[in-house]
Amino acid sequence: MQQGIHVNGWRLNVKEKTFQVIVSVLIIVLSIYIASKCINTIVKDKAKGNINEAAVQTANFLVGEIIENTSILTQYMIYMENHGDLSEEMKKQILESVVTEYINGSEYSYDTNDPGYKQVVQLIYDKVNATEQPETTQLETVEETTTQPQTKVEEAKKELVPIPKMTGTKYTKDNLGSFKKVIERFYTVTAATTIRESDMPLDKALSEKFKIKGNNKKPQILIYHTHSMETFSNSNSEDKNTTIIGVGNRLEKVLSKQFGYNVIHDKTTYDIVNGVLDRNEAYTQSEKGVKKILKDNPSISLVLDIHRDGVNDNTHLVTEINGKPTAKIMFLNGMSRFKESGDISYLHNDYLFENLALTLQMKLAAEAYYPDFTRRNYINAYEYNLGVCRQCMLIEIGAQTNTYQEAVNAAEPLAVLIDKVMRGE
């Protein structure tokens, strides 16, 4: 059964977004619980016509906890942006319903029928939105002396990556076609290897479920770079932040700040071996590093190896997304198989099907939301450390002919696609 929120007889089917918001407001609920006695005091004093100044400050502290937490701000803004057709009153009631739903299902005790509860929700709503002068509530009798909350809201808005509407083709098992057609339309398979229908049965691949496990109190996503020395056309050789490392920085920031995931970005230089650039030995080195990180952080459930491709000097892999020049990306899969001699036993991958299903879903999501963003999925013979976990991808962002900024821009829609696929959209 799909979960929704009941508001005055309306059932709002917000699916995973509701869950995401519920998780995001955890800090709100904890703060409400801590401040509950002060809030009750406010209500009692209100009946006597005497608002306690210290209690008002406590309520403002509650709001401050939200304002200071950028991930909560961005999560809530995205939710409101995706439901722009709702009235302000309905949005306010959704906020109250989300908080109430969490409280009722948690170990914390708070009387949501208390008159002061609606005032707390109103105060939270006014401060977090801060898009216009908020209505005066009976809690706000102490004049505020700072505009810092509004400043932080504006800063958070600047960090938002727009959530796209579906402008491309939504592929399902009914219109995707045969396995042969899918390979012809969406894949490049090198002469060194093969991909068979038994490797990736389409119905099973489309229905395979992927998600980020746990909550963001522990690491959930690992970003690393087997080839950390890869540069772009205008990279500064003395500044790692203008290399593929900087692209990983932007991907990390969007995934963590906008979507609320707990991300580890491993910036280890794996492709310098004995002082020399060695991109083949780099996979041996990165495998050791990644396995250690996963052992130390078993909560991680998605691993991303972020590269940039190498192409002919006259090839420029660029499109436009959100009004910005954006490098095109490519998902790469290794089959651990040579076409002539068969399986490569020392490169066995227990998660070959899952890897293939995940990149297929990512490709189809891109076709629906960013039709010109992705290149054909690339299939080669080797394993590329994709067997380290079930949800593992190697992603090529642009190439040496792209500018650094074009590649950084590509990290933004990539983060959106990752979030959509991980939430089952």
Tab-separated table of C-alpha atoms in Angstrom:
chain	number	residue	atom	x	y	z
A	1	MET	CA	0.000	0.000	0.000
A	2	GLN	CA	1.318	3.449	-0.884
A	3	GLN	CA	1.737	5.791	2.009
A	4	GLY	CA	0.375	9.310	1.946
A	5	ILE	CA	-0.582	12.178	4.214
A	6	HIS	CA	-4.195	12.975	5.069
A	7	VAL	CA	-4.910	16.709	5.184
A	8	ASN	CA	-8.567	17.827	5.557
A	9	GLY	CA	-9.784	14.820	3.628
A	10	TRP	CA	-7.079	15.074	0.960
A	11	ARG	CA	-4.637	12.211	0.550
A	12	LEU	CA	-1.305	13.467	-0.742
A	13	ASN	CA	0.648	10.635	-2.291
A	14	VAL	CA	4.214	11.855	-1.829
A	15	LYS	CA	5.805	8.410	-1.758
A	16	GLU	CA	9.490	8.509	-1.060
A	17	LYS	CA	9.621	12.326	-0.931
A	18	THR	CA	7.477	12.211	2.208
A	19	PHE	CA	9.870	9.702	3.737
A	20	GLN	CA	12.792	11.902	2.774
A	21	VAL	CA	11.203	14.932	4.378
A	22	ILE	CA	10.348	12.861	7.487
A	23	VAL	CA	14.003	11.932	7.848
A	24	SER	CA	15.048	15.515	7.233
A	25	VAL	CA	12.840	16.878	9.996
A	26	LEU	CA	14.346	14.556	12.583
A	27	ILE	CA	16.286	17.455	14.028
A	28	ILE	CA	13.056	19.455	14.182
A	29	VAL	CA	11.328	16.775	16.205
A	30	LEU	CA	14.234	16.298	18.578
A	31	SER	CA	14.379	20.036	19.166
A	32	ILE	CA	10.620	20.138	19.715
A	33	TYR	CA	10.960	17.380	22.281
A	34	ILE	CA	13.754	19.193	24.085
A	35	ALA	CA	11.819	22.460	24.063
A	36	SER	CA	8.388	20.937	24.824
A	37	LYS	CA	8.199	22.104	28.429
A	38	CYS	CA	9.063	25.635	27.373
A	39	ILE	CA	6.407	25.511	24.660
A	40	ASN	CA	3.812	24.341	27.183
A	41	THR	CA	4.866	27.205	29.408
A	42	ILE	CA	4.278	29.589	26.520
A	43	VAL	CA	0.714	28.353	26.109
A	44	LYS	CA	-0.043	28.661	29.821
A	45	ASP	CA	1.421	32.139	29.997
A	46	LYS	CA	-0.470	33.129	26.871
A	47	ALA	CA	-3.757	32.345	28.600
A	48	LYS	CA	-2.736	34.795	31.295
A	49	GLY	CA	-1.735	37.374	28.698
A	50	ASN	CA	1.882	37.126	29.777
A	51	ILE	CA	4.309	35.629	27.207
A	52	ASN	CA	7.568	34.516	28.789
A	53	GLU	CA	10.520	36.072	26.962
A	54	ALA	CA	12.866	33.190	27.780
A	55	ALA	CA	10.372	30.709	26.317
A	56	VAL	CA	10.138	32.760	23.104
A	57	GLN	CA	13.909	32.629	22.822
A	58	THR	CA	13.751	28.853	23.249
A	59	ALA	CA	11.216	28.638	20.417
A	60	ASN	CA	13.499	30.786	18.240
A	61	PHE	CA	16.375	28.453	19.099
A	62	LEU	CA	14.259	25.607	17.743
A	63	VAL	CA	13.871	27.459	14.444
A	64	GLY	CA	17.588	28.297	14.450
A	65	GLU	CA	18.413	24.599	14.454
A	66	ILE	CA	16.628	24.303	11.127
A	67	ILE	CA	18.048	27.480	9.633
A	68	GLU	CA	21.595	26.363	10.438
A	69	ASN	CA	21.096	22.968	8.802
A	70	THR	CA	21.426	23.575	5.061
A	71	SER	CA	20.452	20.019	4.107
A	72	ILE	CA	17.086	20.455	5.821
A	73	LEU	CA	16.538	23.759	4.062
A	74	THR	CA	17.319	22.339	0.643
A	75	GLN	CA	15.290	19.168	1.207
A	76	TYR	CA	12.235	21.188	2.194
A	77	MET	CA	12.659	23.647	-0.691
A	78	ILE	CA	12.848	20.815	-3.215
A	79	TYR	CA	9.690	19.296	-1.803
A	80	MET	CA	7.834	22.595	-2.044
A	81	GLU	CA	9.220	23.198	-5.539
A	82	ASN	CA	7.837	19.856	-6.709
A	83	HIS	CA	4.406	20.713	-5.292
A	84	GLY	CA	4.153	24.300	-6.483
A	85	ASP	CA	0.461	23.956	-7.292
A	86	LEU	CA	-0.432	23.603	-3.614
A	87	SER	CA	-1.699	26.555	-1.611
A	88	GLU	CA	0.437	28.048	1.140
A	89	GLU	CA	-2.015	26.771	3.727
A	90	MET	CA	-1.825	23.245	2.290
A	91	LYS	CA	1.979	23.353	2.324
A	92	LYS	CA	1.865	24.434	5.941
A	93	GLN	CA	-0.487	21.574	6.785
A	94	ILE	CA	1.825	19.137	5.001
A	95	LEU	CA	4.714	20.307	7.178
A	96	GLU	CA	2.581	19.789	10.268
A	97	SER	CA	1.445	16.359	9.056
A	98	VAL	CA	5.000	15.227	8.365
A	99	VAL	CA	6.196	16.285	11.805
A	100	THR	CA	3.137	14.764	13.478
A	101	GLU	CA	3.513	11.490	11.565
A	102	TYR	CA	7.081	11.181	12.770
A	103	ILE	CA	6.231	12.040	16.360
A	104	ASN	CA	3.411	9.485	16.472
A	105	GLY	CA	5.720	6.754	15.211
A	106	SER	CA	8.713	7.640	17.349
A	107	GLU	CA	9.793	6.967	20.893
A	108	TYR	CA	9.392	10.630	21.789
A	109	SER	CA	6.329	11.924	23.580
A	110	TYR	CA	4.738	15.215	22.633
A	111	ASP	CA	1.105	16.290	22.792
A	112	THR	CA	0.365	17.403	19.230
A	113	ASN	CA	-3.112	18.479	20.344
A	114	ASP	CA	-1.541	21.147	22.512
A	115	PRO	CA	-2.482	24.622	21.130
A	116	GLY	CA	1.181	25.594	21.234
A	117	TYR	CA	2.063	22.885	18.725
A	118	LYS	CA	0.441	24.655	15.772
A	119	GLN	CA	2.260	27.830	16.716
A	120	VAL	CA	5.584	25.992	16.672
A	121	VAL	CA	4.804	24.581	13.221
A	122	GLN	CA	3.794	28.065	12.027
A	123	LEU	CA	7.038	29.532	13.304
A	124	ILE	CA	9.065	26.792	11.602
A	125	TYR	CA	7.161	27.300	8.355
A	126	ASP	CA	7.616	31.077	8.348
A	127	LYS	CA	11.314	30.971	9.119
A	128	VAL	CA	12.317	28.131	6.799
A	129	ASN	CA	10.408	29.507	3.805
A	130	ALA	CA	11.266	33.170	4.437
A	131	THR	CA	10.150	34.072	0.909
A	132	GLU	CA	7.991	36.940	2.114
A	133	GLN	CA	7.380	38.822	5.323
A	134	PRO	CA	5.917	36.168	7.664
A	135	GLU	CA	2.698	36.715	9.499
A	136	THR	CA	3.163	37.713	13.122
A	137	THR	CA	2.443	34.857	15.488
A	138	GLN	CA	1.711	35.135	19.170
A	139	LEU	CA	5.057	33.540	19.887
A	140	GLU	CA	6.954	36.302	18.107
A	141	THR	CA	6.666	39.062	20.652
A	142	VAL	CA	10.412	39.479	20.987
A	143	GLU	CA	11.802	41.606	18.145
A	144	GLU	CA	14.486	39.819	16.153
A	145	THR	CA	17.724	41.684	15.634
A	146	THR	CA	19.211	39.733	12.715
A	147	THR	CA	18.396	38.875	9.122
A	148	GLN	CA	20.716	35.893	9.178
A	149	PRO	CA	17.927	33.299	8.588
A	150	GLN	CA	16.890	35.005	5.334
A	151	THR	CA	20.522	35.176	4.237
A	152	LYS	CA	20.981	31.478	4.836
A	153	VAL	CA	17.789	30.683	2.964
A	154	GLU	CA	19.048	32.635	-0.042
A	155	GLU	CA	22.404	30.853	0.159
A	156	ALA	CA	20.642	27.498	0.265
A	157	LYS	CA	18.546	28.414	-2.784
A	158	LYS	CA	21.704	29.135	-4.774
A	159	GLU	CA	22.939	25.623	-4.050
A	160	LEU	CA	19.792	23.977	-5.388
A	161	VAL	CA	19.983	21.947	-8.573
A	162	PRO	CA	16.630	22.243	-10.390
A	163	ILE	CA	14.582	19.044	-10.393
A	164	PRO	CA	13.752	18.292	-14.037
A	165	LYS	CA	10.397	17.507	-15.550
A	166	MET	CA	10.151	14.548	-17.896
A	167	THR	CA	10.976	15.873	-21.370
A	168	GLY	CA	12.266	12.699	-22.977
A	169	THR	CA	10.992	9.147	-23.417
A	170	LYS	CA	9.896	7.065	-20.475
A	171	TYR	CA	10.938	3.518	-21.294
A	172	THR	CA	9.115	0.538	-19.785
A	173	LYS	CA	9.066	-3.152	-20.608
A	174	ASP	CA	6.164	-2.380	-22.979
A	175	ASN	CA	8.085	0.017	-25.229
A	176	LEU	CA	11.731	-0.844	-24.580
A	177	GLY	CA	11.902	-3.585	-27.180
A	178	SER	CA	13.911	-6.771	-27.322
A	179	PHE	CA	17.296	-7.332	-25.716
A	180	LYS	CA	18.906	-7.035	-29.147
A	181	LYS	CA	17.180	-3.703	-29.793
A	182	VAL	CA	18.247	-2.367	-26.391
A	183	ILE	CA	21.893	-3.218	-27.066
A	184	GLU	CA	21.747	-1.668	-30.530
A	185	ARG	CA	20.084	1.528	-29.256
A	186	PHE	CA	21.845	2.181	-25.947
A	187	TYR	CA	25.166	0.291	-25.848
A	188	THR	CA	28.654	0.180	-27.313
A	189	VAL	CA	30.158	-3.301	-26.928
A	190	THR	CA	33.859	-3.564	-27.694
A	191	ALA	CA	35.217	-6.307	-29.912
A	192	ALA	CA	37.044	-7.754	-26.893
A	193	THR	CA	33.924	-9.003	-25.108
A	194	THR	CA	30.271	-10.015	-25.360
A	195	ILE	CA	27.060	-9.346	-23.472
A	196	ARG	CA	24.312	-11.956	-23.495
A	197	GLU	CA	20.638	-11.778	-22.686
A	198	SER	CA	21.269	-14.143	-19.770
A	199	ASP	CA	23.652	-11.532	-18.317
A	200	MET	CA	20.895	-8.933	-18.132
A	201	PRO	CA	17.316	-10.275	-18.577
A	202	LEU	CA	15.426	-7.068	-19.327
A	203	ASP	CA	12.294	-7.659	-17.219
A	204	LYS	CA	14.413	-8.564	-14.211
A	205	ALA	CA	16.809	-5.653	-14.803
A	206	LEU	CA	13.966	-3.130	-14.996
A	207	SER	CA	12.332	-4.389	-11.807
A	208	GLU	CA	15.530	-4.741	-9.777
A	209	LYS	CA	15.312	-2.508	-6.700
A	210	PHE	CA	18.123	-0.172	-5.759
A	211	LYS	CA	18.252	2.126	-2.743
A	212	ILE	CA	20.558	3.869	-0.315
A	213	LYS	CA	20.422	1.997	2.960
A	214	GLY	CA	20.158	3.434	6.451
A	215	ASN	CA	19.999	7.085	7.455
A	216	ASN	CA	22.613	9.759	7.004
A	217	LYS	CA	24.073	9.449	10.473
A	218	LYS	CA	26.530	6.970	8.962
A	219	PRO	CA	28.300	6.966	5.574
A	220	GLN	CA	26.040	5.811	2.724
A	221	ILE	CA	27.873	6.680	-0.507
A	222	LEU	CA	31.532	6.412	-1.474
A	223	ILE	CA	32.986	8.525	-4.284
A	224	TYR	CA	36.546	7.745	-5.367
A	225	HIS	CA	38.800	8.097	-8.421
A	226	THR	CA	40.923	5.230	-9.682
A	227	HIS	CA	42.471	7.772	-12.065
A	228	SER	CA	42.644	10.821	-9.837
A	229	MET	CA	45.200	12.572	-12.052
A	230	GLU	CA	42.803	12.976	-14.984
A	231	THR	CA	42.568	16.594	-16.122
A	232	PHE	CA	40.489	18.757	-18.453
A	233	SER	CA	41.354	21.228	-21.210
A	234	ASN	CA	41.811	24.131	-18.799
A	235	SER	CA	42.859	22.329	-15.610
A	236	ASN	CA	45.571	23.859	-13.453
A	237	SER	CA	48.241	21.209	-12.926
A	238	GLU	CA	49.000	22.661	-9.492
A	239	ASP	CA	45.368	22.639	-8.330
A	240	LYS	CA	43.744	19.234	-7.800
A	241	ASN	CA	40.381	20.929	-7.457
A	242	THR	CA	40.433	21.634	-11.213
A	243	THR	CA	40.876	17.931	-12.050
A	244	ILE	CA	38.464	15.014	-11.775
A	245	ILE	CA	38.823	15.466	-8.001
A	246	GLY	CA	36.977	18.791	-8.258
A	247	VAL	CA	34.156	17.114	-10.190
A	248	GLY	CA	33.884	14.617	-7.347
A	249	ASN	CA	33.739	17.529	-4.902
A	250	ARG	CA	30.681	18.953	-6.663
A	251	LEU	CA	28.971	15.566	-6.866
A	252	GLU	CA	29.608	15.043	-3.161
A	253	LYS	CA	28.180	18.449	-2.293
A	254	VAL	CA	24.942	18.030	-4.247
A	255	LEU	CA	24.332	14.509	-2.951
A	256	SER	CA	24.937	15.571	0.646
A	257	LYS	CA	23.600	19.132	0.832
A	258	GLN	CA	20.631	18.838	-1.505
A	259	PHE	CA	19.597	15.219	-1.119
A	260	GLY	CA	20.804	14.625	2.432
A	261	TYR	CA	23.070	11.607	1.870
A	262	ASN	CA	26.156	10.962	3.976
A	263	VAL	CA	29.011	10.861	1.456
A	264	ILE	CA	32.679	9.941	1.759
A	265	HIS	CA	34.859	11.405	-0.992
A	266	ASP	CA	38.131	9.484	-1.201
A	267	LYS	CA	40.730	11.714	-2.899
A	268	THR	CA	43.605	9.245	-2.712
A	269	THR	CA	46.007	9.295	-5.676
A	270	TYR	CA	45.822	5.678	-6.851
A	271	ASP	CA	47.332	6.171	-10.318
A	272	ILE	CA	50.808	7.229	-9.197
A	273	VAL	CA	52.733	4.031	-8.531
A	274	ASN	CA	56.373	4.282	-7.427
A	275	GLY	CA	56.353	7.915	-8.469
A	276	VAL	CA	55.141	7.169	-12.001
A	277	LEU	CA	51.714	7.553	-13.613
A	278	ASP	CA	50.324	4.013	-14.074
A	279	ARG	CA	46.636	3.809	-14.941
A	280	ASN	CA	46.565	0.020	-15.233
A	281	GLU	CA	48.132	-0.687	-11.846
A	282	ALA	CA	45.807	1.990	-10.443
A	283	TYR	CA	42.922	-0.496	-10.368
A	284	THR	CA	44.909	-2.825	-8.104
A	285	GLN	CA	45.723	0.091	-5.810
A	286	SER	CA	42.180	1.498	-5.731
A	287	GLU	CA	40.670	-1.920	-5.060
A	288	LYS	CA	42.726	-2.185	-1.878
A	289	GLY	CA	41.770	1.326	-0.807
A	290	VAL	CA	38.056	0.906	-1.519
A	291	LYS	CA	37.829	-2.457	0.232
A	292	LYS	CA	39.425	-0.940	3.327
A	293	ILE	CA	36.952	1.970	3.305
A	294	LEU	CA	34.031	-0.450	2.936
A	295	LYS	CA	35.365	-2.603	5.762
A	296	ASP	CA	35.684	0.442	8.004
A	297	ASN	CA	32.275	1.787	6.895
A	298	PRO	CA	29.910	-1.174	6.332
A	299	SER	CA	26.961	1.241	6.126
A	300	ILE	CA	28.054	2.319	2.609
A	301	SER	CA	25.713	0.893	-0.031
A	302	LEU	CA	26.645	2.829	-3.195
A	303	VAL	CA	30.159	3.097	-4.665
A	304	LEU	CA	31.002	5.508	-7.504
A	305	ASP	CA	34.305	5.505	-9.389
A	306	ILE	CA	34.354	8.877	-11.174
A	307	HIS	CA	36.569	9.285	-14.268
A	308	ARG	CA	36.847	11.405	-17.370
A	309	ASP	CA	37.208	9.755	-20.779
A	310	GLY	CA	39.903	10.091	-23.428
A	311	VAL	CA	38.661	10.919	-26.945
A	312	ASN	CA	39.914	12.307	-30.249
A	313	ASP	CA	41.089	15.889	-29.935
A	314	ASN	CA	38.343	17.103	-32.282
A	315	THR	CA	35.544	15.539	-30.205
A	316	HIS	CA	33.694	17.784	-27.760
A	317	LEU	CA	31.176	15.951	-25.559
A	318	VAL	CA	28.919	18.811	-24.471
A	319	THR	CA	25.224	19.613	-24.164
A	320	GLU	CA	23.212	22.274	-22.325
A	321	ILE	CA	21.395	21.588	-19.059
A	322	ASN	CA	19.809	24.243	-16.852
A	323	GLY	CA	21.229	26.904	-19.159
A	324	LYS	CA	24.832	25.766	-18.627
A	325	PRO	CA	27.301	23.999	-20.939
A	326	THR	CA	27.476	20.479	-19.533
A	327	ALA	CA	29.809	17.603	-20.314
A	328	LYS	CA	28.124	14.396	-21.417
A	329	ILE	CA	28.587	11.314	-19.278
A	330	MET	CA	28.932	7.590	-19.907
A	331	PHE	CA	28.283	4.511	-17.756
A	332	LEU	CA	30.883	1.763	-18.151
A	333	ASN	CA	30.430	-1.926	-17.357
A	334	GLY	CA	33.013	-4.695	-17.343
A	335	MET	CA	31.951	-8.232	-18.256
A	336	SER	CA	34.974	-10.093	-16.785
A	337	ARG	CA	34.912	-11.960	-20.095
A	338	PHE	CA	36.892	-12.142	-23.320
A	339	LYS	CA	34.951	-12.829	-26.488
A	340	GLU	CA	37.345	-15.540	-27.650
A	341	SER	CA	38.639	-17.210	-24.483
A	342	GLY	CA	35.615	-16.767	-22.215
A	343	ASP	CA	35.342	-15.766	-18.543
A	344	ILE	CA	38.324	-14.136	-16.844
A	345	SER	CA	38.469	-16.250	-13.698
A	346	TYR	CA	40.719	-13.928	-11.697
A	347	LEU	CA	38.320	-11.026	-12.367
A	348	HIS	CA	35.109	-12.759	-11.325
A	349	ASN	CA	32.268	-10.396	-10.383
A	350	ASP	CA	29.481	-11.730	-8.156
A	351	TYR	CA	27.445	-8.602	-8.883
A	352	LEU	CA	27.641	-8.529	-12.677
A	353	PHE	CA	23.850	-8.591	-13.167
A	354	GLU	CA	23.229	-5.936	-10.512
A	355	ASN	CA	25.913	-3.668	-12.013
A	356	LEU	CA	24.347	-4.013	-15.468
A	357	ALA	CA	20.804	-3.482	-14.175
A	358	LEU	CA	21.831	-0.356	-12.260
A	359	THR	CA	23.520	1.339	-15.216
A	360	LEU	CA	20.603	0.390	-17.481
A	361	GLN	CA	18.183	2.068	-15.061
A	362	MET	CA	20.463	5.111	-14.859
A	363	LYS	CA	20.611	5.318	-18.667
A	364	LEU	CA	16.821	5.063	-19.007
A	365	ALA	CA	16.292	7.684	-16.288
A	366	ALA	CA	18.592	10.008	-18.219
A	367	GLU	CA	16.651	9.345	-21.433
A	368	ALA	CA	13.488	10.459	-19.622
A	369	TYR	CA	14.786	13.531	-17.778
A	370	TYR	CA	17.969	14.626	-19.600
A	371	PRO	CA	17.643	13.157	-23.123
A	372	ASP	CA	20.947	14.518	-24.478
A	373	PHE	CA	23.055	14.063	-21.346
A	374	THR	CA	24.346	10.483	-21.587
A	375	ARG	CA	26.374	8.682	-24.205
A	376	ARG	CA	25.837	5.008	-25.022
A	377	ASN	CA	26.625	2.663	-22.128
A	378	TYR	CA	30.079	1.171	-22.716
A	379	ILE	CA	30.780	-2.558	-22.331
A	380	ASN	CA	34.354	-3.875	-22.137
A	381	ALA	CA	36.075	-7.077	-21.099
A	382	TYR	CA	37.553	-6.296	-17.697
A	383	GLU	CA	36.023	-5.985	-14.224
A	384	TYR	CA	37.125	-2.464	-13.201
A	385	ASN	CA	36.569	-3.165	-9.474
A	386	LEU	CA	32.798	-3.154	-10.024
A	387	GLY	CA	32.512	-6.331	-7.987
A	388	VAL	CA	33.258	-4.564	-4.700
A	389	CYS	CA	29.525	-4.218	-4.003
A	390	ARG	CA	26.063	-4.707	-5.473
A	391	GLN	CA	25.493	-1.006	-6.196
A	392	CYS	CA	28.663	0.057	-7.918
A	393	MET	CA	29.195	2.255	-10.997
A	394	LEU	CA	32.092	3.529	-13.054
A	395	ILE	CA	31.082	6.827	-14.643
A	396	GLU	CA	33.020	8.789	-17.258
A	397	ILE	CA	32.254	12.534	-16.966
A	398	GLY	CA	33.287	14.323	-20.122
A	399	ALA	CA	36.752	13.930	-21.623
A	400	GLN	CA	40.077	15.719	-21.875
A	401	THR	CA	38.558	18.099	-24.448
A	402	ASN	CA	35.922	19.382	-22.019
A	403	THR	CA	36.567	22.341	-19.762
A	404	TYR	CA	36.690	21.765	-16.052
A	405	GLN	CA	33.496	23.802	-15.582
A	406	GLU	CA	31.607	21.705	-18.141
A	407	ALA	CA	32.546	18.609	-16.165
A	408	VAL	CA	31.598	20.181	-12.832
A	409	ASN	CA	28.230	21.160	-14.294
A	410	ALA	CA	27.667	17.516	-15.265
A	411	ALA	CA	27.937	16.433	-11.627
A	412	GLU	CA	24.635	18.202	-10.912
A	413	PRO	CA	22.234	16.272	-13.194
A	414	LEU	CA	24.196	13.117	-12.377
A	415	ALA	CA	23.373	13.598	-8.690
A	416	VAL	CA	19.700	14.080	-9.569
A	417	LEU	CA	19.666	10.832	-11.576
A	418	ILE	CA	21.377	8.923	-8.771
A	419	ASP	CA	18.775	10.134	-6.308
A	420	LYS	CA	15.880	9.271	-8.640
A	421	VAL	CA	17.093	5.724	-9.307
A	422	MET	CA	17.973	5.099	-5.676
A	423	ARG	CA	14.458	6.162	-4.665
A	424	GLY	CA	12.813	3.991	-7.305
A	425	GLU	CA	11.652	6.751	-9.645
